[in-house]
Amino acid sequence: MASGSSQNSEGLVHDVFLSFRGEDVRKSFIDHLRAGLKREGITAIFYDDTRLERGDEIQSKLYEAIDCSKMAIVTFSHRYAESRWCLDELVRIMKRRSHGLMVVLPVFYDIDPTHVRHQTGPYQEAFRKHKVAKIDRVSKWRQTLASTADLAGFGLQNQANGLPNSFIKLSSPGSHLIFNKYEAKLIKHIKYMVGGQSSLIQDINKWLQNGSSKVEVGIIHGPGGAGKTTTAKVVYNRNCRRFKSRSFLINLRTACQKDSEFIPLQNQLIRNITRNEDVKIDNISQGREKIKNVIGTHKILVVLDDVEDVAQFHKMFDCPDWFFAGSKILITTRDQHLLINDITISRFATCLLDEEKSVELFSYHAFGQAYPPEDKINISTPFIIYCGGLPLALEVLASSLRSIKSNMWKSQYERLQDYLDEKVFNVLPWSFDSLHDTAKDIFLHIAFYMIGRNKEYALKILDGCGLHGEIRLEDLIAKCLVSVDEYHDTLTMHHLIQQMGHEVVRQKPPIELGRRSRKSGQKDAYKSLAEYKGQDLQHPKPIKTSAFTEMENLDLLLLENVELYGSFDVFPKGIKWLLWKGCALKEIPFDFELDELVALDMQKSCLVQVWNDLKHMGALKILNLSHSHKLVSTPDLSSAFMLEWIWCEDCINLTNVHESIGKLENLTQLNVKGCVNLVTLPESIRSLKKLTSVIVHGCRNLKNLPINIGSVLHLDGCPGLVM
């Protein structure tokens, strides 16, 4: 063994203890590291020259050297975990650290920290051999590797002789990274980090280490519970020592709401940057002036967690010019379009976990291992599917199940179908709470009724409700509450966010049933009507129209195979979207007022003719009568001058499209696909200049078409057609 032996200023023999697997990194890294440390004036280095045979005496001397060292640099390499000596050494090092007696700096040399943390990759085989050898210290080794990998450190690739010198520059006393008495305080994060966000973490690490001389902002965005804050903590811990000063400010959104909470956050930032715990500011203006003075003196790293809008950034920092060149600001937010002017921005999107990583994260929290025990696989699977790859949900549910007996898991799962877990709910709703009132209405309309609906179809209904759908929908998409399936152009939403919407409505203060403006599909509509009328409608019977008398705020009504009877004169007049699948009526009654209706969707109905008299339908944009097999004619639509879409697909007995279609100047789509008994279309259709799509595919008896519409036709399956 060779080591520096002079005592340092604290009475310890060694400044640095180097822990490493000799044959892996001695020549490629450790020798250069040791030389570089000495060039920086750090000469009291313990370096184990392991050409000596191992034995109790050697181990005793190693432990003594650890106990006499101020700091340990632990170099994790591919074969580090194969050495029982290295693992025992690490246990001793981390025990001393736990007592506050040693600083530990991990170096991940050509290996992913995830492999060290979870003993996967090259470490998995090493631990398999340890297990076969029945070594009783395996569990302790695993715990120690996991806790060490959570420390801030350096990830280095094998780049031959030039690498250690650049590392030394980062870890020298002059850069305040190792021997500064104000050692960076690391941020605690979740115990288990699976590799689902590993590529994201790598991208952010590269950005933090890009050496830019500009002031730059990085934005981590994604839905609530997707791991934004955890990711920020991980990259902060791994990179904070690269900056002379650093600060991690949590819950900025909440703090910005009250001066009494924002001022302490200003104090924290100033103290972190100046390393002066005696600093105290009394008001926001004083704090801003002090912040302006201190953040421009040297390169810093600042993390702003949970930022809702750019105003919150500017409340803390009025101008990016305040910062010293090369500083980085990392922001977590749910708004993917968050914009800060006059500064370079890099954006990083969190992602949902795939099936493999979902199983791994759930298993760590439920069972303390990477995969469920064989007898727990079947009962775990429904919970993993339910979470839909959302990290927060996987962590919360798995942790709660850990203390519950296996025979109770099924009942817990059944409860989740009706009630969102409280801890998950408490994280998700603020995205909803921060929305404009109109956007809240749109979110709830989508969550209850419009998942899987065509985007344009939904927007027409939302606009008809006076909600300015397109603008607000973009806001919901930016906040990761709603997304659009680009292939099908349909609205989608993570099912836990959808369940959050249901929970928001459920938790509202009780109001008079008749004042409710939305019913959650057939089941909830029956339940609500049962409450109102005191009837048992679990097996629904015909419903009297008077049950809807006091529901004057009803905008949207979705019914399926429901039979209504009685006078429609008492029916709500303000309905904008009526979807009544399987309607048993042969025609819509004359007293059913449809003046404000934007979309009438009567698919699979028993209608023979839609109505007998002329209806006033000045707001109607969508008429869907598809799969109504008894329908023989479309209605007189003379008053529906706003109508844009007519869908009569698979109306197999349809023989007549009413001549009034020629008056619909806003009509863009006509779909009569599969109307096998339709022979002709009205000549008046020729005058419709906005008509861009006429679908007659499968109209096998269609004989002729009006001229001038050939360019907008879908003609397959029309053998009798003469053009």
XYZ file of C-alpha atoms in Angstrom:
723
model
C 0.000 0.000 0.000
C 1.066 3.525 -0.684
C -0.552 6.607 0.686
C 0.091 10.157 1.718
C 0.686 10.178 5.473
C 0.771 13.803 6.563
C -2.073 14.950 8.769
C -4.505 17.537 7.403
C -5.813 20.518 9.302
C -8.538 18.477 11.002
C -6.154 15.925 12.460
C -7.053 13.238 9.933
C -4.270 11.350 8.177
C -5.822 11.386 4.683
C -7.662 13.994 2.694
C -8.959 11.421 0.224
C -9.511 7.663 0.291
C -9.723 6.155 -3.213
C -12.051 3.157 -3.447
C -11.957 1.253 -6.750
C -11.680 -2.152 -8.407
C -7.990 -2.229 -9.323
C -7.887 -4.285 -12.495
C -10.746 -2.241 -13.989
C -9.500 1.312 -13.655
C -6.041 1.482 -12.067
C -4.154 2.441 -15.233
C -7.017 3.987 -17.226
C -8.260 6.325 -14.508
C -7.016 6.004 -10.920
C -3.328 6.684 -11.590
C -4.253 9.834 -13.525
C -6.758 10.879 -10.865
C -4.152 10.490 -8.154
C -1.594 12.488 -10.135
C -4.129 15.192 -10.868
C -5.112 15.533 -7.216
C -1.472 15.943 -6.289
C -1.026 18.641 -8.921
C -3.878 20.493 -7.226
C -2.042 20.255 -3.905
C -4.059 17.370 -2.468
C -1.252 15.046 -1.403
C -2.723 13.191 1.586
C -4.288 10.461 -0.553
C -4.834 6.864 0.509
C -4.247 4.621 -2.484
C -4.512 0.859 -1.992
C -1.759 -0.872 -3.952
C -3.499 -4.246 -4.084
C -0.600 -6.236 -5.386
C -0.503 -7.488 -1.798
C -2.483 -10.567 -0.843
C -5.789 -9.998 0.881
C -6.217 -10.974 4.494
C -7.618 -9.812 7.819
C -4.593 -7.626 8.465
C -4.969 -5.855 5.121
C -8.692 -5.347 5.680
C -8.037 -3.922 9.126
C -5.602 -1.406 7.650
C -8.108 -0.450 4.958
C -10.765 0.194 7.583
C -8.287 2.252 9.583
C -7.472 4.300 6.474
C -11.182 4.912 5.842
C -11.667 6.038 9.429
C -8.755 8.469 9.061
C -9.951 10.042 5.789
C -11.954 13.195 5.292
C -13.373 12.136 1.961
C -13.826 9.048 -0.189
C -13.929 9.027 -3.981
C -15.652 5.781 -4.950
C -15.112 4.785 -8.579
C -17.838 2.419 -9.752
C -16.727 0.412 -12.768
C -18.145 -2.618 -14.579
C -16.521 -5.181 -12.255
C -16.626 -3.251 -8.987
C -19.453 -5.400 -7.566
C -17.525 -8.614 -8.205
C -15.132 -7.717 -5.389
C -16.320 -8.565 -1.876
C -13.471 -6.412 -0.586
C -14.749 -3.377 -2.495
C -18.287 -3.939 -1.245
C -17.177 -4.315 2.380
C -15.063 -1.179 1.951
C -18.108 0.694 0.673
C -20.228 -0.375 3.651
C -17.554 1.039 5.984
C -17.350 4.281 3.981
C -21.110 4.845 3.965
C -21.397 4.050 7.662
C -18.844 6.771 8.400
C -20.753 9.150 6.111
C -24.017 8.403 7.959
C -22.340 9.687 11.131
C -21.373 12.932 9.383
C -17.671 12.071 9.463
C -16.922 11.740 5.748
C -17.864 13.256 2.404
C -18.455 10.660 -0.324
C -18.160 11.421 -4.034
C -19.219 8.605 -6.404
C -17.724 8.417 -9.891
C -19.638 6.283 -12.399
C -16.864 5.223 -14.734
C -18.293 3.927 -18.003
C -21.386 2.609 -16.207
C -24.959 3.855 -15.774
C -25.769 4.849 -12.151
C -29.041 2.923 -12.528
C -27.069 -0.341 -12.735
C -25.335 0.523 -9.475
C -28.552 1.628 -7.764
C -30.574 -1.459 -8.689
C -27.780 -3.989 -9.245
C -28.727 -4.554 -12.854
C -26.602 -4.837 -15.984
C -23.054 -6.016 -15.134
C -23.860 -5.882 -11.401
C -26.694 -8.384 -11.732
C -24.399 -11.297 -12.582
C -21.994 -10.374 -9.779
C -24.796 -10.526 -7.227
C -26.084 -13.774 -8.650
C -22.694 -15.300 -7.857
C -22.682 -13.748 -4.380
C -26.111 -15.265 -3.757
C -24.967 -18.693 -4.938
C -22.010 -18.406 -2.564
C -24.539 -17.807 0.250
C -22.791 -14.721 1.545
C -24.762 -13.264 4.432
C -23.785 -9.666 3.621
C -25.523 -9.509 0.218
C -28.560 -7.598 1.467
C -26.371 -4.983 3.160
C -24.268 -4.612 0.026
C -27.387 -3.989 -2.064
C -28.659 -1.318 0.320
C -25.279 0.386 0.406
C -24.902 0.463 -3.379
C -28.388 1.947 -3.716
C -27.750 4.707 -1.181
C -24.330 5.549 -2.654
C -25.737 5.776 -6.178
C -28.245 8.356 -4.911
C -25.443 10.763 -4.006
C -24.367 13.568 -6.297
C -21.433 12.403 -8.364
C -19.889 12.320 -11.809
C -20.709 10.126 -14.779
C -17.588 9.629 -16.891
C -16.928 7.700 -20.071
C -13.616 5.978 -20.771
C -11.712 8.583 -22.782
C -8.149 7.555 -21.989
C -5.611 9.902 -20.442
C -7.401 13.223 -20.964
C -10.387 12.357 -18.803
C -9.047 12.463 -15.233
C -7.470 15.905 -15.662
C -10.799 17.444 -16.668
C -12.351 15.673 -13.698
C -9.723 17.116 -11.368
C -10.545 20.631 -12.535
C -14.102 20.040 -11.445
C -13.134 18.507 -8.135
C -10.281 20.746 -7.021
C -10.398 22.864 -3.863
C -10.351 26.025 -5.976
C -13.704 25.166 -7.523
C -15.295 24.642 -4.101
C -16.513 21.191 -5.039
C -14.824 18.880 -2.553
C -13.112 20.592 0.339
C -15.316 23.619 0.739
C -16.789 23.874 4.210
C -20.093 24.797 2.575
C -20.496 21.344 1.053
C -23.537 21.302 -1.275
C -26.642 19.993 0.404
C -28.218 17.304 -1.714
C -31.924 17.036 -2.341
C -33.703 13.936 -1.146
C -35.716 12.110 -3.770
C -37.581 8.836 -4.012
C -35.715 5.752 -2.938
C -36.269 3.827 -6.153
C -35.522 5.287 -9.571
C -36.191 2.970 -12.498
C -34.705 3.525 -15.921
C -37.890 4.842 -17.527
C -36.574 8.418 -17.452
C -32.901 7.526 -17.925
C -32.674 8.981 -21.441
C -34.353 12.165 -20.198
C -31.859 12.415 -17.333
C -28.980 11.886 -19.753
C -30.278 14.659 -22.013
C -30.576 17.096 -19.110
C -27.120 16.113 -17.830
C -25.657 16.884 -21.266
C -27.398 20.247 -21.266
C -26.111 21.096 -17.782
C -22.605 20.083 -18.830
C -22.544 21.707 -22.298
C -20.088 24.397 -21.216
C -22.137 27.215 -22.726
C -21.173 30.749 -21.750
C -24.795 31.874 -22.168
C -27.449 32.030 -19.484
C -29.796 29.148 -20.362
C -33.155 27.846 -19.173
C -34.148 24.186 -19.241
C -37.833 23.295 -18.923
C -38.950 19.845 -17.740
C -42.627 19.514 -18.641
C -45.247 16.803 -18.341
C -48.488 15.860 -16.578
C -48.831 15.753 -12.813
C -47.239 12.666 -11.308
C -44.998 11.978 -14.311
C -41.741 12.433 -12.375
C -40.725 16.011 -13.222
C -39.641 16.966 -9.693
C -37.909 13.644 -9.100
C -36.009 14.028 -12.369
C -34.996 17.565 -11.388
C -33.719 16.318 -8.022
C -31.659 13.576 -9.643
C -29.942 15.873 -12.148
C -29.453 18.540 -9.480
C -27.704 16.057 -7.193
C -25.475 14.846 -10.003
C -24.500 18.289 -11.257
C -24.749 20.788 -8.393
C -21.020 20.632 -7.620
C -20.220 21.795 -11.133
C -21.442 25.260 -10.141
C -19.910 27.580 -7.584
C -23.336 28.114 -5.998
C -26.642 26.390 -6.363
C -30.214 26.478 -5.052
C -33.270 24.223 -5.350
C -36.530 26.120 -4.759
C -39.602 23.917 -4.354
C -43.298 24.675 -4.912
C -42.827 28.074 -6.515
C -46.458 28.110 -7.668
C -47.761 27.864 -4.105
C -45.218 30.316 -2.694
C -46.136 32.974 -5.257
C -49.694 33.122 -3.932
C -48.735 34.678 -0.580
C -45.969 37.141 0.303
C -45.530 35.334 3.616
C -44.492 32.208 1.687
C -42.577 33.909 -1.125
C -40.220 35.956 1.069
C -38.776 32.816 2.779
C -38.102 31.430 -0.699
C -36.200 34.609 -1.584
C -34.243 34.261 1.662
C -33.387 30.660 0.821
C -32.084 31.608 -2.615
C -29.925 34.437 -1.273
C -28.495 32.263 1.514
C -27.750 29.422 -0.900
C -25.937 31.723 -3.317
C -24.024 33.803 -0.740
C -23.530 30.919 1.724
C -24.413 33.339 4.459
C -27.058 32.009 6.825
C -27.413 35.391 8.541
C -28.988 37.058 5.503
C -32.555 38.210 6.095
C -34.858 40.254 3.894
C -38.181 41.679 5.052
C -40.114 42.378 1.865
C -40.268 41.266 -1.754
C -38.758 44.447 -3.225
C -35.769 44.215 -0.904
C -35.385 40.558 -1.802
C -35.454 41.228 -5.543
C -32.777 43.895 -5.228
C -30.571 41.575 -3.179
C -31.103 38.686 -5.613
C -30.151 40.946 -8.522
C -26.873 41.789 -6.785
C -25.839 38.248 -5.824
C -26.747 36.089 -8.836
C -24.597 38.127 -11.186
C -21.303 37.537 -9.377
C -20.570 33.946 -10.444
C -21.970 30.941 -12.328
C -24.894 29.330 -10.505
C -27.465 26.556 -10.879
C -31.046 27.330 -9.831
C -33.954 24.877 -9.941
C -37.470 26.346 -9.856
C -39.875 23.532 -9.086
C -43.578 23.676 -9.966
C -43.837 26.849 -12.043
C -47.321 27.598 -13.346
C -46.676 30.590 -15.603
C -43.924 32.984 -16.627
C -45.115 35.640 -14.144
C -43.888 33.422 -11.309
C -40.419 33.297 -12.873
C -40.338 37.079 -13.204
C -41.514 37.555 -9.641
C -38.222 35.973 -8.574
C -35.975 37.187 -11.422
C -37.081 40.268 -13.298
C -34.590 39.806 -16.114
C -32.305 36.987 -17.356
C -29.540 39.618 -17.618
C -29.266 39.444 -13.841
C -27.445 36.097 -14.113
C -23.720 35.528 -14.526
C -22.594 34.032 -17.852
C -22.847 30.235 -17.949
C -25.562 30.013 -15.288
C -28.391 27.503 -15.704
C -32.016 27.747 -14.590
C -33.950 24.470 -14.570
C -37.754 24.711 -14.350
C -40.395 22.029 -13.798
C -43.872 22.812 -15.105
C -47.014 21.252 -16.531
C -47.156 23.882 -19.277
C -45.135 22.640 -22.230
C -45.426 26.056 -23.923
C -44.020 28.079 -21.016
C -42.025 30.878 -22.625
C -39.416 33.251 -21.196
C -38.335 36.000 -23.561
C -34.743 36.918 -24.406
C -33.193 33.671 -23.188
C -32.176 30.342 -24.724
C -34.631 27.593 -23.755
C -34.222 23.812 -23.967
C -37.308 21.666 -23.379
C -37.369 18.180 -21.881
C -40.566 16.116 -21.869
C -41.223 13.474 -19.236
C -42.793 10.279 -20.504
C -45.051 7.600 -19.104
C -43.333 4.347 -18.173
C -43.622 1.343 -20.439
C -44.909 -1.981 -19.122
C -41.497 -3.296 -18.059
C -40.533 -0.172 -16.117
C -44.024 0.094 -14.613
C -43.679 -3.429 -13.236
C -40.234 -2.590 -11.880
C -41.276 0.636 -10.123
C -44.438 -0.924 -8.688
C -42.481 -3.933 -7.445
C -39.798 -1.875 -5.711
C -42.434 0.014 -3.741
C -44.686 -2.968 -3.042
C -42.114 -5.722 -2.497
C -38.685 -4.067 -2.291
C -37.426 -5.852 -5.393
C -37.422 -5.419 -9.158
C -40.146 -7.973 -9.959
C -43.203 -9.260 -8.087
C -42.854 -12.583 -6.248
C -44.333 -15.380 -8.309
C -47.432 -15.664 -6.102
C -48.079 -11.907 -6.384
C -47.883 -11.469 -10.163
C -51.572 -12.012 -10.889
C -52.839 -9.708 -8.142
C -50.302 -6.998 -9.058
C -51.109 -6.829 -12.770
C -54.508 -5.028 -12.514
C -52.969 -2.252 -10.397
C -50.068 -1.795 -12.811
C -52.458 -1.550 -15.765
C -54.684 0.863 -13.833
C -51.759 3.260 -13.264
C -51.196 3.595 -17.002
C -47.450 4.208 -16.660
C -47.860 7.240 -14.364
C -44.929 7.058 -11.890
C -46.705 8.808 -9.020
C -49.681 6.451 -9.189
C -47.400 3.404 -9.265
C -45.449 4.635 -6.238
C -48.483 5.638 -4.183
C -50.589 2.563 -4.845
C -47.722 0.106 -4.440
C -46.660 1.703 -1.158
C -50.209 1.610 0.191
C -50.609 -2.048 -0.775
C -47.407 -3.051 0.985
C -49.145 -3.102 4.369
C -52.335 -4.772 3.118
C -52.821 -8.526 3.131
C -52.895 -10.120 -0.303
C -56.450 -11.383 0.102
C -57.612 -7.759 0.421
C -56.002 -6.505 -2.787
C -58.984 -7.376 -4.962
C -61.372 -5.250 -2.901
C -58.861 -2.379 -2.984
C -58.764 -2.587 -6.778
C -62.555 -2.600 -7.023
C -62.670 0.539 -4.878
C -60.317 2.301 -7.289
C -62.860 1.920 -10.078
C -65.104 4.432 -8.304
C -62.736 6.525 -6.176
C -59.353 7.925 -7.160
C -56.663 7.322 -4.529
C -56.516 10.394 -2.259
C -52.754 10.931 -2.556
C -52.885 10.717 -6.345
C -55.886 13.060 -6.431
C -54.124 15.644 -4.251
C -51.310 15.983 -6.805
C -53.379 15.988 -9.999
C -56.094 18.607 -9.394
C -54.011 21.761 -9.305
C -53.660 21.609 -13.089
C -57.440 21.813 -13.154
C -57.653 24.479 -10.435
C -55.269 26.777 -12.315
C -57.423 26.803 -15.447
C -59.649 29.610 -16.675
C -63.299 28.871 -15.819
C -64.100 28.252 -19.487
C -61.202 25.807 -19.789
C -62.488 23.988 -16.686
C -65.863 23.509 -18.364
C -64.207 22.234 -21.529
C -61.989 19.854 -19.535
C -65.007 18.392 -17.737
C -67.014 18.122 -20.979
C -64.124 16.179 -22.520
C -63.487 14.033 -19.429
C -67.139 13.027 -19.187
C -68.225 12.784 -22.826
C -65.638 13.390 -25.499
C -62.796 10.909 -25.055
C -62.358 9.189 -28.410
C -64.478 11.788 -30.224
C -63.242 13.434 -33.398
C -61.504 16.687 -32.478
C -63.400 18.815 -34.999
C -66.705 17.235 -33.957
C -65.986 18.094 -30.320
C -64.921 21.656 -31.137
C -68.168 22.351 -32.983
C -70.125 21.305 -29.908
C -67.902 23.272 -27.525
C -68.152 26.383 -29.689
C -71.905 25.900 -29.789
C -71.866 25.988 -25.989
C -70.116 29.371 -26.148
C -66.844 27.980 -24.784
C -64.383 29.144 -27.483
C -63.240 25.569 -27.831
C -60.143 25.831 -30.021
C -58.288 28.394 -27.885
C -59.067 26.679 -24.592
C -58.359 23.208 -25.956
C -54.834 24.318 -26.843
C -54.442 25.463 -23.233
C -55.500 22.024 -21.980
C -53.089 20.322 -24.367
C -50.238 22.612 -23.256
C -50.912 21.672 -19.617
C -50.852 17.943 -20.492
C -54.469 17.435 -19.426
C -55.708 16.496 -22.896
C -53.936 15.149 -25.956
C -54.889 14.469 -29.568
C -54.335 11.140 -31.279
C -52.622 12.435 -34.412
C -53.443 9.344 -36.478
C -57.198 9.344 -35.796
C -57.503 13.059 -34.857
C -59.442 12.105 -31.733
C -59.292 13.478 -28.190
C -57.491 11.357 -25.613
C -56.719 11.669 -21.910
C -54.841 9.570 -19.361
C -57.569 7.632 -17.583
C -56.381 8.825 -14.142
C -56.734 12.430 -15.278
C -60.185 11.538 -16.578
C -61.001 9.995 -13.205
C -59.713 13.184 -11.589
C -62.360 15.106 -13.534
C -65.056 12.806 -12.219
C -63.665 13.226 -8.697
C -63.676 17.028 -9.008
C -67.399 16.941 -9.770
C -68.076 14.358 -7.064
C -66.377 16.484 -4.398
C -68.220 19.693 -5.227
C -70.666 20.850 -2.535
C -74.086 19.206 -2.928
C -76.413 21.196 -5.144
C -79.961 20.719 -6.198
C -80.077 17.817 -8.630
C -82.216 19.694 -11.106
C -79.507 22.364 -11.480
C -76.795 19.954 -12.627
C -75.388 20.652 -16.058
C -73.809 17.293 -16.890
C -74.580 13.631 -16.421
C -71.775 11.103 -16.522
C -73.196 8.816 -19.168
C -76.082 6.426 -18.802
C -75.142 4.989 -15.408
C -74.842 8.386 -13.702
C -77.906 9.749 -15.478
C -79.984 6.840 -14.186
C -78.500 7.264 -10.713
C -79.263 10.990 -10.686
C -82.785 10.478 -11.950
C -83.293 7.752 -9.383
C -82.240 10.177 -6.640
C -84.557 12.808 -8.008
C -87.604 10.576 -8.503
C -86.824 8.026 -5.780
C -86.945 5.123 -8.235
C -84.718 2.082 -8.592
C -83.344 2.393 -12.118
C -80.461 -0.042 -11.949
C -82.426 -2.058 -14.489
C -83.860 0.946 -16.319
C -87.484 1.233 -17.238
C -89.011 3.907 -19.496
C -88.410 7.392 -18.096
C -91.030 10.115 -18.091
C -89.905 13.360 -19.715
C -91.085 15.335 -16.693
C -88.084 13.898 -14.797
C -85.996 16.471 -16.712
C -88.285 19.420 -15.971
C -85.986 21.320 -13.600
C -82.722 20.563 -15.404
C -82.701 23.889 -17.214
C -78.873 24.092 -17.202
C -78.442 20.828 -19.066
C -76.087 21.418 -22.023
C -75.197 17.874 -22.995
C -77.356 14.782 -22.751
C -76.130 11.352 -23.766
C -78.585 8.469 -23.732
C -78.280 4.932 -24.996
C -81.227 2.592 -25.513
C -83.315 4.762 -23.196
C -87.053 5.051 -23.770
C -88.613 8.420 -22.909
C -92.365 9.003 -22.764
C -94.613 11.954 -22.079
C -94.727 15.503 -23.416
C -91.438 16.947 -24.660
C -92.798 20.425 -24.046
C -91.283 20.196 -20.524
C -87.896 19.005 -21.788
C -84.845 21.310 -21.238
C -84.703 23.909 -24.015
C -80.987 24.718 -23.852
C -79.465 21.349 -24.805
C -76.570 21.817 -27.234
C -75.640 18.171 -27.845
C -78.168 15.369 -27.797
C -76.726 11.925 -28.395
C -79.551 9.402 -28.226
C -78.351 6.059 -29.512
C -81.012 3.434 -30.030
C -83.894 5.906 -29.786
C -87.164 3.968 -30.100
C -89.175 6.890 -31.523
C -90.372 6.686 -35.133
C -90.126 10.460 -35.444
C -89.144 13.378 -33.225
C -92.352 14.872 -31.722
C -93.533 18.319 -32.813
C -93.268 19.636 -29.224
C -89.589 18.715 -28.922
C -87.897 22.124 -29.337
C -84.429 21.956 -30.893
C -83.699 25.653 -31.406
C -80.341 25.688 -29.544
C -79.177 22.225 -30.571
C -75.686 22.180 -32.146
C -75.334 18.424 -32.626
C -78.137 15.884 -32.999
C -76.739 12.351 -32.937
C -79.439 9.681 -33.356
C -77.372 6.687 -34.425
C -79.019 3.246 -34.455
C -82.447 4.812 -33.994
C -85.855 3.503 -35.050
C -86.661 6.753 -36.866
C -88.609 6.382 -40.093
C -88.683 10.103 -40.739
C -86.807 12.474 -38.452
C -89.652 14.965 -38.110
C -92.855 15.654 -39.960
C -93.016 19.422 -39.726
C -90.415 22.124 -40.330
C -88.176 22.483 -37.266
C -86.413 25.688 -36.289
C -82.785 24.574 -35.990
C -80.731 27.711 -36.526
C -77.800 26.474 -34.379
C -77.514 22.912 -35.754
C -74.080 22.044 -37.195
C -74.022 18.230 -37.016
C -76.775 15.749 -37.902
C -75.866 12.077 -37.465
C -78.529 9.494 -38.354
C -76.121 6.654 -39.207
C -77.184 3.007 -38.792
C -80.871 3.956 -38.513
C -82.110 1.050 -40.599
C -85.755 2.150 -40.791
C -85.057 5.682 -42.008
C -86.473 6.343 -45.498
C -85.850 10.081 -45.914
C -83.777 12.902 -44.513
C -85.902 15.727 -43.067
C -86.648 19.208 -44.363
C -83.551 21.134 -43.282
C -84.486 24.520 -44.701
C -84.046 26.268 -41.343
C -80.759 24.552 -40.466
C -78.673 27.135 -42.327
C -75.606 26.519 -40.080
C -75.509 22.772 -40.787
C -72.026 21.538 -41.783
C -72.141 17.728 -41.522
C -74.840 15.229 -42.484
C -74.047 11.582 -41.765
C -76.459 8.868 -42.863
C -74.045 5.953 -43.152
C -75.607 2.470 -43.336
C -79.201 3.748 -43.502
C -80.133 0.767 -45.645
C -83.740 1.864 -46.337
C -82.922 5.482 -47.149
C -84.365 6.313 -50.566
C -84.622 10.090 -50.460
C -82.304 12.963 -49.546
C -84.576 15.985 -49.090
C -84.303 18.709 -51.712
C -83.721 21.316 -48.973
C -80.103 20.162 -48.776
C -79.422 22.594 -51.604
C -80.063 25.509 -49.228
C -77.324 24.492 -46.773
C -74.593 26.915 -47.821
C -72.285 25.846 -44.955
C -72.476 22.103 -45.656
C -69.002 20.542 -45.995
C -69.693 16.796 -45.527
C -72.392 14.449 -46.783
C -71.945 10.781 -45.896
C -74.439 8.270 -47.322
C -72.000 5.359 -47.365
C -73.732 1.969 -47.523
C -77.211 3.395 -48.266
C -77.946 0.534 -50.636
C -81.447 1.699 -51.667
C -80.478 5.269 -52.506
C -80.873 5.865 -56.244
C -80.054 9.535 -56.691
C -79.018 12.749 -54.951
C -80.887 16.047 -55.423
C -79.776 18.287 -58.275
C -79.729 21.200 -55.834
C -76.542 19.839 -54.273
C -74.603 21.321 -57.195
C -74.850 24.823 -55.754
C -73.066 24.017 -52.471
C -69.678 25.708 -52.817
C -68.305 24.628 -49.396
C -69.099 20.952 -49.894
C -65.728 19.154 -49.829
C -66.678 15.533 -49.116
C -69.497 13.405 -50.533
C -69.182 9.745 -49.552
C -71.346 7.337 -51.573
C -69.164 4.249 -51.190
C -71.286 1.067 -51.243
C -74.426 2.744 -52.641
C -74.870 -0.087 -55.094
C -78.204 1.151 -56.524
C -77.065 4.726 -57.107
C -77.759 5.493 -60.779
C -76.796 9.097 -61.354
C -75.285 12.102 -59.651
C -75.599 15.838 -60.115
C -72.808 17.244 -62.232
C -69.942 19.342 -60.833
C -69.468 17.321 -57.633
C -67.301 14.537 -59.023
C -64.110 15.941 -57.512
C -65.380 15.453 -53.967
C -66.785 11.934 -54.261
C -65.806 8.573 -52.757
C -67.308 6.303 -55.414
C -66.079 2.759 -54.664
C -68.799 0.093 -54.653
C -71.305 1.904 -56.879
C -71.566 -0.484 -59.877
C -74.778 1.039 -61.306
C -73.524 4.613 -61.355
C -73.547 6.406 -64.699
C -71.420 9.577 -64.789
